[in-house]
Short mmCIF file of C-alpha atoms in Angstrom, two decimals:
data_model
loop_
_atom_site.label_atom_id
_atom_site.label_comp_id
_atom_site.label_asym_id
_atom_site.label_seq_id
_atom_site.Cartn_x
_atom_site.Cartn_y
_atom_site.Cartn_z
CA UNK W 251 -34.09 256.45 210.02
CA UNK W 252 -32.46 258.39 207.22
CA UNK W 253 -30.18 261.21 208.22
CA UNK W 254 -30.55 264.49 206.32
CA UNK W 255 -27.74 265.29 203.92
CA UNK W 256 -25.29 267.96 205.03
CA UNK W 257 -25.78 271.39 203.54
CA UNK W 258 -23.10 272.24 201.00
CA UNK W 259 -22.42 275.71 199.76
CA UNK W 260 -22.74 276.23 196.03
CA UNK W 261 -19.95 278.05 194.23
CA UNK W 262 -21.76 280.17 191.68
CA UNK W 263 -18.56 281.24 189.92
CA UNK W 264 -18.34 277.69 188.51
CA UNK W 265 -21.61 278.32 186.70
CA UNK W 266 -20.32 281.59 185.26
CA UNK W 267 -17.04 279.93 184.29
CA UNK W 268 -19.01 277.31 182.38
CA UNK W 269 -21.07 280.01 180.63
CA UNK W 270 -17.93 281.90 179.60
CA UNK W 271 -16.25 278.69 178.37
CA UNK W 272 -19.24 277.82 176.17
CA UNK W 273 -19.37 281.38 174.80
CA UNK W 274 -15.66 281.29 173.90
CA UNK W 275 -16.10 277.89 172.26
CA UNK W 276 -18.99 279.23 170.18
CA UNK W 277 -16.93 282.23 169.06
CA UNK W 278 -14.05 279.93 168.13
CA UNK W 279 -16.26 277.79 165.93
CA UNK W 280 -17.87 280.85 164.41
CA UNK W 281 -14.39 282.08 163.50
CA UNK W 282 -13.71 278.81 161.71
CA UNK W 283 -16.32 279.80 159.13
CA UNK W 284 -14.28 282.84 158.10
CA UNK W 285 -10.80 281.32 158.17
CA UNK W 286 -9.11 280.06 155.04
CA UNK W 287 -6.64 277.59 156.57
CA UNK W 288 -8.70 275.96 159.32
CA UNK W 289 -10.39 272.74 158.32
CA UNK W 290 -14.12 273.04 158.77
CA UNK W 291 -17.09 271.64 156.88
CA UNK W 292 -18.63 274.97 155.94
CA UNK W 293 -16.89 278.06 154.61
CA UNK W 294 -18.14 281.56 154.13
CA UNK W 295 -17.52 283.55 150.97
CA UNK W 296 -16.11 286.32 153.20
CA UNK W 297 -12.71 284.86 154.14
CA UNK W 298 -10.53 286.86 156.53
CA UNK W 299 -6.93 286.31 157.64
CA UNK W 300 -7.44 288.30 160.83
CA UNK W 301 -9.24 285.50 162.64
CA UNK W 302 -6.24 283.17 162.44
CA UNK W 303 -3.68 283.03 165.20
CA UNK W 304 -0.11 283.40 163.98
#
């Protein structure tokens, strides 16, 4: 007969860490629209130097 699988405890902070990582990645790529020196396919007409890291 098949034995039941052991119960493992889920770490929910991994899910929240993944959500935060995706949100930061989206903000990073949104900032690329408004940066003058970062290479990106699309550029906005409202260019700002404050989004670049010096």
